[in-house]
Coordinates of C-alpha atoms in Angstrom, one line a residue:
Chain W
X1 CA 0.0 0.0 0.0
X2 CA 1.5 3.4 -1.1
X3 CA 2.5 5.7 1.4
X4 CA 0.1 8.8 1.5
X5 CA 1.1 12.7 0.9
X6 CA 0.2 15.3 3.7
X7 CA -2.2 16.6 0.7
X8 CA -3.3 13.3 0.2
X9 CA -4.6 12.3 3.9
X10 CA -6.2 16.2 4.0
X11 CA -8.1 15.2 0.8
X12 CA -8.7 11.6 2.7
X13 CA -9.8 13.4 5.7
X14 CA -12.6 15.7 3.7
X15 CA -14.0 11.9 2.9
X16 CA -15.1 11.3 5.9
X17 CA -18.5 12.6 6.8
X18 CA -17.9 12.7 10.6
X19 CA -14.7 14.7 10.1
X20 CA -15.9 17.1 8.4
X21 CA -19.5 17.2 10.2
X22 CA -16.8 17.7 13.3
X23 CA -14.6 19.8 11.7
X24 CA -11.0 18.0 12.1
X25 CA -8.1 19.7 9.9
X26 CA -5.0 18.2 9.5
X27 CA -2.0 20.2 10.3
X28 CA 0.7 18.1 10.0
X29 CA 1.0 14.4 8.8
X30 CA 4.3 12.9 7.6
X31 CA 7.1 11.1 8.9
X32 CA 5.3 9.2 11.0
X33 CA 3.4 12.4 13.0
X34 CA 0.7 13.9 12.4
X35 CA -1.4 16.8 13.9
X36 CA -5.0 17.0 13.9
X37 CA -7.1 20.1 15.2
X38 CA -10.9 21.0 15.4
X39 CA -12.6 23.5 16.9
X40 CA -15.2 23.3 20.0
X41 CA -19.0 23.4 18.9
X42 CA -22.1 23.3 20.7
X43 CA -23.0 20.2 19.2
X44 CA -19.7 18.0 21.2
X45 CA -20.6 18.3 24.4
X46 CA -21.2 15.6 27.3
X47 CA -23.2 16.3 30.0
X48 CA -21.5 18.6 32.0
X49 CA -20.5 20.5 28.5
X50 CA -17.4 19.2 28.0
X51 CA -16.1 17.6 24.8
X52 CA -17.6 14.5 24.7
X53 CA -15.1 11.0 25.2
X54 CA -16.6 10.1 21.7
X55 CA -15.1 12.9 20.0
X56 CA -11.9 12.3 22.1
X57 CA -11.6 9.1 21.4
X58 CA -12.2 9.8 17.4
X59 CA -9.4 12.9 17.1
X60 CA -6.8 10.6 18.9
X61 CA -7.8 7.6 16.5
X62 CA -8.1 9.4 13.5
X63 CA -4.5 11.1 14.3
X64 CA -3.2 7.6 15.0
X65 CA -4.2 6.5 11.4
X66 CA -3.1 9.3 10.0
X67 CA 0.5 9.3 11.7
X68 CA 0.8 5.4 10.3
X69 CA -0.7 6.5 6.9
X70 CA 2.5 8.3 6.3
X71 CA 4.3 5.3 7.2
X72 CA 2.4 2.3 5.6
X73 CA -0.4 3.8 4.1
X74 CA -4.2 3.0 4.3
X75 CA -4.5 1.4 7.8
X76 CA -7.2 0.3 10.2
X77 CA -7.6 0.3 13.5
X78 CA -8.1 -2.7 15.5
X79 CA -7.8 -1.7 19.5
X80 CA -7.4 1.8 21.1
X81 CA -6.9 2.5 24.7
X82 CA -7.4 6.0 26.1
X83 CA -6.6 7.1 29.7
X84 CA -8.9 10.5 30.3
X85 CA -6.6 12.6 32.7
X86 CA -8.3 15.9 32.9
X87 CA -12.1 17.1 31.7
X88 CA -11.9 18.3 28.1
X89 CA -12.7 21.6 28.1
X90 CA -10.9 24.4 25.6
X91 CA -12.2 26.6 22.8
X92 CA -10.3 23.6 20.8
X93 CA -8.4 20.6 20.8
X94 CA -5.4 19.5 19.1
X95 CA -4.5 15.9 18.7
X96 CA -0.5 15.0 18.0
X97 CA 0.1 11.2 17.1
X98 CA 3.2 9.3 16.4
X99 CA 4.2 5.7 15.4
X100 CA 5.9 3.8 17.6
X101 CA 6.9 1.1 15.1
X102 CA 5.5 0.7 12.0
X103 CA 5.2 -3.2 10.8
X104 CA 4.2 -5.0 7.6
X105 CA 1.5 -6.3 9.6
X106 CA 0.5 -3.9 12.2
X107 CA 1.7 -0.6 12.6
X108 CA 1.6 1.2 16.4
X109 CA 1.0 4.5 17.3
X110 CA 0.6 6.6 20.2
X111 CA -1.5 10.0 20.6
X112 CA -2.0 12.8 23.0
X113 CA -4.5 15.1 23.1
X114 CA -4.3 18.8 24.3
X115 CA -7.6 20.9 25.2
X116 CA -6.8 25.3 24.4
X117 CA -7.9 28.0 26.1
X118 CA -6.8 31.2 25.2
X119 CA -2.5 30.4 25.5
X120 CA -3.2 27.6 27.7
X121 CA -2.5 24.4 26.2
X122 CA -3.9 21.1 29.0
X123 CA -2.9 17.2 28.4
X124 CA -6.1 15.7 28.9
X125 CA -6.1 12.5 27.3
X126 CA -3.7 10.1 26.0
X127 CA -3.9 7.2 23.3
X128 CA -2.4 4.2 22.1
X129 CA -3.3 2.2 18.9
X130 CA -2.6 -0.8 17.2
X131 CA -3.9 -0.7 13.3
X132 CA -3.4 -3.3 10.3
X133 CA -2.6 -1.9 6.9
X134 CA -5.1 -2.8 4.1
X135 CA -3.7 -3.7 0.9
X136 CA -4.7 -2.6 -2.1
X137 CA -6.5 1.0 -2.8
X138 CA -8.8 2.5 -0.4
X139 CA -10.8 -0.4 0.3
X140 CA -14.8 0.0 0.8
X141 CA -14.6 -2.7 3.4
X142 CA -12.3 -0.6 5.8
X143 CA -13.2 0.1 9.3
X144 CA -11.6 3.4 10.2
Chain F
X1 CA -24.1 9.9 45.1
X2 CA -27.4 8.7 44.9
X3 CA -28.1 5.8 42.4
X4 CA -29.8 7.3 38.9
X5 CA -33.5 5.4 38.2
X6 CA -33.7 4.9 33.9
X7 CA -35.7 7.6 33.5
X8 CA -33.2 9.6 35.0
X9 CA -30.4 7.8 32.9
X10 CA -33.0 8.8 30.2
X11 CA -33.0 12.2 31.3
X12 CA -29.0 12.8 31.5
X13 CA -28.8 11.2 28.1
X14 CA -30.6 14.7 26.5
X15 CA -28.7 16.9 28.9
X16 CA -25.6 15.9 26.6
X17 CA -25.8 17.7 23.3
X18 CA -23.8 14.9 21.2
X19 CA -25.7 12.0 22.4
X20 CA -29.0 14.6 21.4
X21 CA -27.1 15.3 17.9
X22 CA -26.1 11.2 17.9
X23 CA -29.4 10.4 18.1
X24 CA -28.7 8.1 21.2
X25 CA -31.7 6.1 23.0
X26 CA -31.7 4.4 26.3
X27 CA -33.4 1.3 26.1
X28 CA -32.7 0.1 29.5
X29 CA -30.5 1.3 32.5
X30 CA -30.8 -0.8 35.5
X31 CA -29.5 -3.2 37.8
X32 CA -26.0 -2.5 36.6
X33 CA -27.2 -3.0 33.2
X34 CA -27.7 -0.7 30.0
X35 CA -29.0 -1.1 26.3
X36 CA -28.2 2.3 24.3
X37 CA -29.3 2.7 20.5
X38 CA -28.4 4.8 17.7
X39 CA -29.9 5.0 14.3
X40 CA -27.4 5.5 11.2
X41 CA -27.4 9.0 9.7
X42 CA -24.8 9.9 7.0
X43 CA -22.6 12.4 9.3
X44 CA -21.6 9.5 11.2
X45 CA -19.5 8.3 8.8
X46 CA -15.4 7.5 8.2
X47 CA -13.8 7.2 4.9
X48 CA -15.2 4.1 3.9
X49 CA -18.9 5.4 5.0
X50 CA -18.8 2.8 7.8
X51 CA -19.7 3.9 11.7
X52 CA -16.8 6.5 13.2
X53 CA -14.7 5.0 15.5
X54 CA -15.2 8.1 17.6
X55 CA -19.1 7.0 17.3
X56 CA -18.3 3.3 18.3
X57 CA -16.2 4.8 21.4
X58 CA -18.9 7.4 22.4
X59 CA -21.9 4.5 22.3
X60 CA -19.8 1.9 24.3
X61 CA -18.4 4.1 27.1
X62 CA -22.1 5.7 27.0
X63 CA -23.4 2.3 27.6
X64 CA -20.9 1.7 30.1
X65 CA -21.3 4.8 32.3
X66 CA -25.3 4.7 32.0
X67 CA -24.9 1.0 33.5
X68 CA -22.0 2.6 36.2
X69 CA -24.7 4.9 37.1
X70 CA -27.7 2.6 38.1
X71 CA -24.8 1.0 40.6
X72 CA -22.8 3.8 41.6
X73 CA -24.1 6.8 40.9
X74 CA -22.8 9.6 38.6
X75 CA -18.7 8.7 37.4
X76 CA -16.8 9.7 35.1
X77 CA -14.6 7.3 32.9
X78 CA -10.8 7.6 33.3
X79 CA -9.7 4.4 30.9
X80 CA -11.6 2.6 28.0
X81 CA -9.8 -0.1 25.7
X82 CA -11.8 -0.5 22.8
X83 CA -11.7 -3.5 20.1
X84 CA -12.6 -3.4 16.7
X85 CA -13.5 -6.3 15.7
X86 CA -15.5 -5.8 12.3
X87 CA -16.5 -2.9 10.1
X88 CA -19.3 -1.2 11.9
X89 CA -22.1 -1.3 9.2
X90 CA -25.7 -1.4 9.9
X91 CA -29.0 0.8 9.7
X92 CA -29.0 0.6 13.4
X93 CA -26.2 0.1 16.5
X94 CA -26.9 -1.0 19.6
X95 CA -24.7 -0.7 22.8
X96 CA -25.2 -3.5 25.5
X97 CA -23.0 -3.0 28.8
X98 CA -22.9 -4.5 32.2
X99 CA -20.8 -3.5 35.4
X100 CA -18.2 -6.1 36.3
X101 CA -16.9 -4.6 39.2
X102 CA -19.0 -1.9 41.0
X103 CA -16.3 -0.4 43.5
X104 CA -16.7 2.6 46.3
X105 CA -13.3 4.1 44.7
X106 CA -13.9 2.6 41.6
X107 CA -16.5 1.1 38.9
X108 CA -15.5 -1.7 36.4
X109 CA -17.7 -2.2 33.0
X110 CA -17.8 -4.1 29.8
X111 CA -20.0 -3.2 26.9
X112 CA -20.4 -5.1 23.1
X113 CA -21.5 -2.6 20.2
X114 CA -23.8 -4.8 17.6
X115 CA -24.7 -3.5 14.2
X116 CA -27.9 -4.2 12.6
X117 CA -29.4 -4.4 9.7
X118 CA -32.3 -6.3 8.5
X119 CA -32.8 -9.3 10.4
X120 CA -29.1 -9.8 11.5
X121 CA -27.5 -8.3 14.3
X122 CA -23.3 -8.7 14.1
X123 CA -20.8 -8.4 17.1
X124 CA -18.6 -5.4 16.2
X125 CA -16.5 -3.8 18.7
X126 CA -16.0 -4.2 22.6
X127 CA -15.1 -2.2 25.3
X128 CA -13.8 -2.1 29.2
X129 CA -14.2 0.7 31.1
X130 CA -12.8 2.2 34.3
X131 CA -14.8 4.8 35.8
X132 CA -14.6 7.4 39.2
X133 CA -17.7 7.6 41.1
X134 CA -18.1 11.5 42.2
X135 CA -19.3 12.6 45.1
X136 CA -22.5 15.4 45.3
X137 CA -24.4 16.6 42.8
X138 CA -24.2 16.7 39.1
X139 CA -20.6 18.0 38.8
X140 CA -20.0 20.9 36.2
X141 CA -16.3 19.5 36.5
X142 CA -17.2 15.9 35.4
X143 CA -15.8 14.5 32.5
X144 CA -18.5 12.4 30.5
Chain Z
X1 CA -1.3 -22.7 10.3
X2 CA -2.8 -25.7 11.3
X3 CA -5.3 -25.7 14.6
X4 CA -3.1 -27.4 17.8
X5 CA -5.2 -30.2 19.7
X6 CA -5.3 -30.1 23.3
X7 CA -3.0 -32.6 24.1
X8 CA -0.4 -30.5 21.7
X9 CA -1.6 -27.4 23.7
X10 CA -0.9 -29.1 26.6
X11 CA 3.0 -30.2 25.2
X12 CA 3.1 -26.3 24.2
X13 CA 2.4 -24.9 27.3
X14 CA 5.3 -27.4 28.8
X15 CA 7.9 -26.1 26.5
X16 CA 7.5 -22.9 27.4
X17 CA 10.3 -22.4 31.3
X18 CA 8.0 -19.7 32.8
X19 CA 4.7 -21.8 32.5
X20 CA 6.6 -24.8 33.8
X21 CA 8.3 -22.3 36.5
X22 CA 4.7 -20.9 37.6
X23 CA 2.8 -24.3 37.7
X24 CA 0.8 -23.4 34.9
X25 CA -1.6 -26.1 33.6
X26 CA -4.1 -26.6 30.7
X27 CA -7.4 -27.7 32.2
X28 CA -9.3 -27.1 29.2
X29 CA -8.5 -26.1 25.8
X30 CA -10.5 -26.7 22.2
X31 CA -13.4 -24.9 20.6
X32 CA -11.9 -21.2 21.0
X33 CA -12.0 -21.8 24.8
X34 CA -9.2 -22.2 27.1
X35 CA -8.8 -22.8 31.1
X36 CA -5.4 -22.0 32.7
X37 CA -4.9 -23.3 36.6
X38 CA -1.7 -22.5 38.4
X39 CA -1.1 -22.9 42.8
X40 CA 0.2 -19.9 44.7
X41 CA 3.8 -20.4 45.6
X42 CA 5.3 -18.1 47.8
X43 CA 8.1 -16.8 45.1
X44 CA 5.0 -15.5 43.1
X45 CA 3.8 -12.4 45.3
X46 CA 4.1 -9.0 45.3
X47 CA 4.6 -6.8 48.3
X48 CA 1.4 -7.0 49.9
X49 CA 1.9 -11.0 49.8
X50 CA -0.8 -10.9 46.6
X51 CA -0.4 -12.8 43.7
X52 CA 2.0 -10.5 41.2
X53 CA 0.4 -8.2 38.7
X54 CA 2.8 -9.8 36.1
X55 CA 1.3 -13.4 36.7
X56 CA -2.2 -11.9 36.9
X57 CA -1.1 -10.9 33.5
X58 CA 0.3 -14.3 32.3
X59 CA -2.4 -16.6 33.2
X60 CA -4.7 -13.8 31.0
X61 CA -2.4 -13.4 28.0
X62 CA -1.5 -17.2 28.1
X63 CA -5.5 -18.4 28.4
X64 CA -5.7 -15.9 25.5
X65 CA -3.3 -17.7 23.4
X66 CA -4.7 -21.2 23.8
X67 CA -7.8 -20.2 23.1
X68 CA -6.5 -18.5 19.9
X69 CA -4.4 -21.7 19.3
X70 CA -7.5 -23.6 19.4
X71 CA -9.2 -21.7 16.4
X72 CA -6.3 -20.3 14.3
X73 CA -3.1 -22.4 15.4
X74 CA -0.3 -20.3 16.7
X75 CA -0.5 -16.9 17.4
X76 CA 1.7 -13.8 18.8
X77 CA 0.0 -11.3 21.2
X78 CA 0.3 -7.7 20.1
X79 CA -1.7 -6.1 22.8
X80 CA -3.7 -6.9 25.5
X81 CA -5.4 -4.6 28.2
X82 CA -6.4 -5.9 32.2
X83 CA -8.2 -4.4 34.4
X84 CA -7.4 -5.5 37.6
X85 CA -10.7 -5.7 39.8
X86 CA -9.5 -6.7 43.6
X87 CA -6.7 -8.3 45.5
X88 CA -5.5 -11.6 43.6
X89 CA -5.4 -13.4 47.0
X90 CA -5.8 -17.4 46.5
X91 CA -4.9 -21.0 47.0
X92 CA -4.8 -21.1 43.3
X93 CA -6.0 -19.6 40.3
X94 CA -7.9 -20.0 37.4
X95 CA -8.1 -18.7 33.8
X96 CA -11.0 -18.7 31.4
X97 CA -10.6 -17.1 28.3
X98 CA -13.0 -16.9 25.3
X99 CA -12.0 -16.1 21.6
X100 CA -14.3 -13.3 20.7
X101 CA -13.8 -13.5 16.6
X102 CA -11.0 -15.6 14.8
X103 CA -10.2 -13.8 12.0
X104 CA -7.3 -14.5 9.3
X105 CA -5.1 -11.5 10.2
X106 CA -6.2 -11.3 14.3
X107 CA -7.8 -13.2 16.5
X108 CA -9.3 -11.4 19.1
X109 CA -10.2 -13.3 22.8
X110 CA -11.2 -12.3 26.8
X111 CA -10.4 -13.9 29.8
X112 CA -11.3 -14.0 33.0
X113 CA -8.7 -14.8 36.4
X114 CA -10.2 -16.4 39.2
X115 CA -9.0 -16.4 42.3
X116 CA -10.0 -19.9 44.3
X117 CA -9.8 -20.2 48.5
X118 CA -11.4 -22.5 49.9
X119 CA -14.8 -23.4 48.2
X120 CA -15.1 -19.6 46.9
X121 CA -13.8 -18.4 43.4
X122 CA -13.8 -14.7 43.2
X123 CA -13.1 -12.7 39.7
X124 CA -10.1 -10.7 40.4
X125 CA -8.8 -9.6 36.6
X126 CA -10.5 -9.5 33.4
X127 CA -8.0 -9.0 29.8
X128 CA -9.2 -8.6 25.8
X129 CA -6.1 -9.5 23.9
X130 CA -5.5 -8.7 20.2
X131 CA -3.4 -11.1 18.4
X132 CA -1.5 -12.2 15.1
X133 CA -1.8 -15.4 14.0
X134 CA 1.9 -16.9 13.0
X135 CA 2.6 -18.5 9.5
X136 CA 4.4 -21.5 9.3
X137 CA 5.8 -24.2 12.1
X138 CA 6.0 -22.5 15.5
X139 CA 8.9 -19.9 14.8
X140 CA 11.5 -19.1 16.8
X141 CA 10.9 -15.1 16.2
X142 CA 7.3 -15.6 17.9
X143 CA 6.9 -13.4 20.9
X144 CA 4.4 -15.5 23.4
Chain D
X1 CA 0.0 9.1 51.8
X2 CA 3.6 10.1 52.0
X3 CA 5.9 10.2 49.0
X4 CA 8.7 7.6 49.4
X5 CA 12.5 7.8 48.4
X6 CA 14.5 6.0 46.2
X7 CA 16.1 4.1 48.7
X8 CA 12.4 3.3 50.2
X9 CA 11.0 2.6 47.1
X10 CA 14.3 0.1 46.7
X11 CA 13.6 -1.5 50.0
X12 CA 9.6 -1.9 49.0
X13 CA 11.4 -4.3 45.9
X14 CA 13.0 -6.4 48.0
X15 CA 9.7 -6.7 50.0
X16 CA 8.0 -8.2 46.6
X17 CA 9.0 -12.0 46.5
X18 CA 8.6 -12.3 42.7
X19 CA 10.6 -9.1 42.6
X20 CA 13.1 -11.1 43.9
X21 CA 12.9 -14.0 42.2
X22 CA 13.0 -12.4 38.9
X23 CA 15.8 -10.0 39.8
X24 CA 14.4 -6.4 39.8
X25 CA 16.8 -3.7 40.1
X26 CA 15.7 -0.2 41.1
X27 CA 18.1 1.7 39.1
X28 CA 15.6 5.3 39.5
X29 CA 12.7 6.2 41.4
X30 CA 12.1 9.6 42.1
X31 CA 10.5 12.9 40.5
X32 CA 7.6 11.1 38.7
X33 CA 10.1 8.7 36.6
X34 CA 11.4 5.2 37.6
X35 CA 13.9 2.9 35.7
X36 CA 14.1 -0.9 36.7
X37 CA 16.5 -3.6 35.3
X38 CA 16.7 -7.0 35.3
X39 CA 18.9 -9.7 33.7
X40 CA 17.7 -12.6 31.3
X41 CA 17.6 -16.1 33.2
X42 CA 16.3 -19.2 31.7
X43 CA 13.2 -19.4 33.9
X44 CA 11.6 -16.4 32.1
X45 CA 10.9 -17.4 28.5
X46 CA 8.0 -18.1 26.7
X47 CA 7.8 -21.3 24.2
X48 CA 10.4 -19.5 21.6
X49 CA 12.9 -18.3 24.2
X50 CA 12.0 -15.0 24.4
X51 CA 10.9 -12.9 27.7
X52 CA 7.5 -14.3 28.5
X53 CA 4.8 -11.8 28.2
X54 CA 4.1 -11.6 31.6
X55 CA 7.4 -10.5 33.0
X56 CA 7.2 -8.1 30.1
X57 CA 3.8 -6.8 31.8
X58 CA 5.3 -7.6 35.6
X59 CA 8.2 -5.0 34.4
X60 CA 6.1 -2.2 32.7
X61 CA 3.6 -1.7 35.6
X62 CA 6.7 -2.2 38.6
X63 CA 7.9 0.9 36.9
X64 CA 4.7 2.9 36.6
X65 CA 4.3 2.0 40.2
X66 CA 7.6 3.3 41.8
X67 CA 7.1 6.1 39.2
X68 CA 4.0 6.8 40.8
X69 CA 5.5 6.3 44.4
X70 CA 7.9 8.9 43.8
X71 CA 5.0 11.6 43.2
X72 CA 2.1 10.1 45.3
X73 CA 2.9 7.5 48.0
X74 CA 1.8 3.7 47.5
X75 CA -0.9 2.9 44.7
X76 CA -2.6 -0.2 43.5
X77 CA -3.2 -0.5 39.7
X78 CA -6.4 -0.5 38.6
X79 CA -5.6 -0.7 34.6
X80 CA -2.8 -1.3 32.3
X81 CA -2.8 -1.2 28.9
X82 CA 0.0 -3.4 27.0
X83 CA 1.3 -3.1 22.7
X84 CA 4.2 -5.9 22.6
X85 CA 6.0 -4.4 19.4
X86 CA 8.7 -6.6 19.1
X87 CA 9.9 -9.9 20.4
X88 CA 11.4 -9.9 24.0
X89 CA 14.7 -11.0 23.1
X90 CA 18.0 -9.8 25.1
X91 CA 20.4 -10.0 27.8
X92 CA 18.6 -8.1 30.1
X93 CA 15.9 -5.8 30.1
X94 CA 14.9 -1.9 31.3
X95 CA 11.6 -0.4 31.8
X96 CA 11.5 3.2 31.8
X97 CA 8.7 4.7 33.5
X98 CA 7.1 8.7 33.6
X99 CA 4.2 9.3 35.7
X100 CA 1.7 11.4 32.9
X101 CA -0.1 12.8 35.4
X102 CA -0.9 12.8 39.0
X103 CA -3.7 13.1 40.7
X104 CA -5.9 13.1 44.4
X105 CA -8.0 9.8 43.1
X106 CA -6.0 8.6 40.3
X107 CA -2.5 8.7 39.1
X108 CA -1.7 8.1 35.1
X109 CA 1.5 6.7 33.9
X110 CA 3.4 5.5 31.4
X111 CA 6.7 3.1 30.6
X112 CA 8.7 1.3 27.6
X113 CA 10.8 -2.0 28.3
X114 CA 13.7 -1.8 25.9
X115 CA 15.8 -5.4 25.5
X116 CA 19.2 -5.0 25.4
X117 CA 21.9 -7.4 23.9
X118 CA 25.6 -6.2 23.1
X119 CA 25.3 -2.4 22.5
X120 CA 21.8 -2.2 21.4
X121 CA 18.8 -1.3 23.5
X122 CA 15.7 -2.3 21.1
X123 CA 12.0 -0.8 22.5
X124 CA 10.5 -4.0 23.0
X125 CA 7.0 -3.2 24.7
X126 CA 4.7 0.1 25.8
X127 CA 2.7 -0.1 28.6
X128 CA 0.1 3.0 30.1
X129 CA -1.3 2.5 33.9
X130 CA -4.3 3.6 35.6
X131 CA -3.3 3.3 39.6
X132 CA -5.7 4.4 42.6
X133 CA -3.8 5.7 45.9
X134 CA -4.2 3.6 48.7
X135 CA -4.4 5.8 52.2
X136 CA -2.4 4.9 55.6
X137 CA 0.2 2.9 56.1
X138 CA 1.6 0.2 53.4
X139 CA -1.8 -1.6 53.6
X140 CA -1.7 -5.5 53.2
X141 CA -4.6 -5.4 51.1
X142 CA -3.3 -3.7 48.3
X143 CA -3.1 -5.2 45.3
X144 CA 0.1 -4.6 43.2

């Protein structure tokens, strides 16, 4: 599977209807990093207001795939584990990912997730994920 | 913190904007028990129009905090390790979880995520959570 | 990979100088299910006098694996997650895992740690595992 | 709970019979960071010859722990989360721990075992820990 351009994974990102509906832009993704940001909306919130763990959990993920798409292209993800350290609460949220080691048959990568508030930047999650590349192009039967 | 009856649970579900914008449904919360659906709508989707990740997440640590709650009382989840097992694809998702450990310090739950369509119902992810009872009322400061 | 009978579970398990060292025995092992017993010995606590966190671990990952073994021959653990529930404080112990989907590139499976005193058996650890099946004779670069 | 020393947090080792037994060495404990070592010896390996997954996991979480230790007093895991990247294969081993963030209820951390053979130190494992603190004294019913 051919290794993806930082163009190429923005375009891939605009594919996905939830990333756009939530507003994720890619900010960085080669070399095995990538950088994921989206802005806080009404429409994210958990019960107290703050981001909710679903949208967590999908900016960590979706900067986990996209940190090992620049290492072994098109991937999916088969088991994440988040730790939630501090509420989520910032007027956004950037997500930075990074492989740990990229395999010809699983690729692992770790994320963090920081919640910003005027020039505060606050850990408040972290990540790790194990994802399988998919051979062949962009595969309809993909999970992730 | 006082244990939550389901209409209750029922009622915390539409304080939380995303589950509201999800479309999430408690179908039962009791007894250290919860059943949480969500119909498919095409913002939910990842590259491959399958279910989100992030969506998978939110409905099984949902599931596993609405069946915390009818043991413990309000919590908020500090770990979730989440399995993909299959590409979630269906018309319809539903989130089954049950507490395995209901602690004073701490709450233990699992949850299965199924996706349906038509007749069949298919095992697609699972999840364990750890969750943090907290003490009083509602807490602004809670996480999910 | 050809699928490993009990009795060559049971020869597996043997060749392995940590299982031999701990006591570990098969009690059960075909049809994606696996049970793991081992004693307490007094070289295996930790410093409360508690069974270790790292044999915990061992009796879940290696249940795991023989239940894998059972469904998609050998396999190599890439991850696997344990919530530890209470005190691991037995006579023995005892390790029921379940594979949760077989697949050709992972095999997912959960297991269960019981610890047994007297004529109760109380669940002390629960673990999901992710793992790789292995091509070939059992390698010498496998990792469990 | 008091924050031990390195030279407690040594002592509390030597108080863990399988600590013992498998040769933990408390090289660091103290500011939130812990490094432990401990040689390869026959009784360890798993049916290749490599480090048996569980003293890979018995490793990773001894150093969350006395990471931990250093910035909160005594804790008991609750979770731990484990991605084996490579096999176990080396003379001896070291797990490098950081706590990620501590807190009143809960204290996050996280470590890497590297194997190391000749001059080369490979990253063998990740690990991330959910730990509770326990209050009073060194409390025989703690867990890990």
């Amino acid at each position: 599977m051919p290794i993806l351009s930082q163009a190429e994974i923005a375009a891939l990102n605009e594919t996905a209807s939830f990333n756009r509906w939530a507003g994720f832009t890619v900010v960085k993704a080669q070399d095995g990093e990538a950088i994921l940001e989206m802005p806080w909306h009404p429409n994210c919130g958990q019960y107290a207001g703050h981001l909710h763990a679903g949208l967590v959990s999908a900016l960590l993920d979706t900067a986990c795939g996209f940190a090992a798409v620049t290492a072994a292209g098109l991937v999916v993800t088969s088991q994440m584990s988040v730790n939630f350290l501090a509420p989520a609460e910032g007027d956004s949220f950037r997500a930075e990912a990074t492989v740990t080691k990229p395999g010809r048959r699983q690729v692992f990568a770790e994320s963090r997730l920081f919640a910003i508030q005027a020039d505060t930047s606050t850990l408040v999650a972290t990540a790790t994920a194990v994802m399988v590349p998919i051979e062949g192009k962009p595969d309809p039967k993909v999970q992730n």
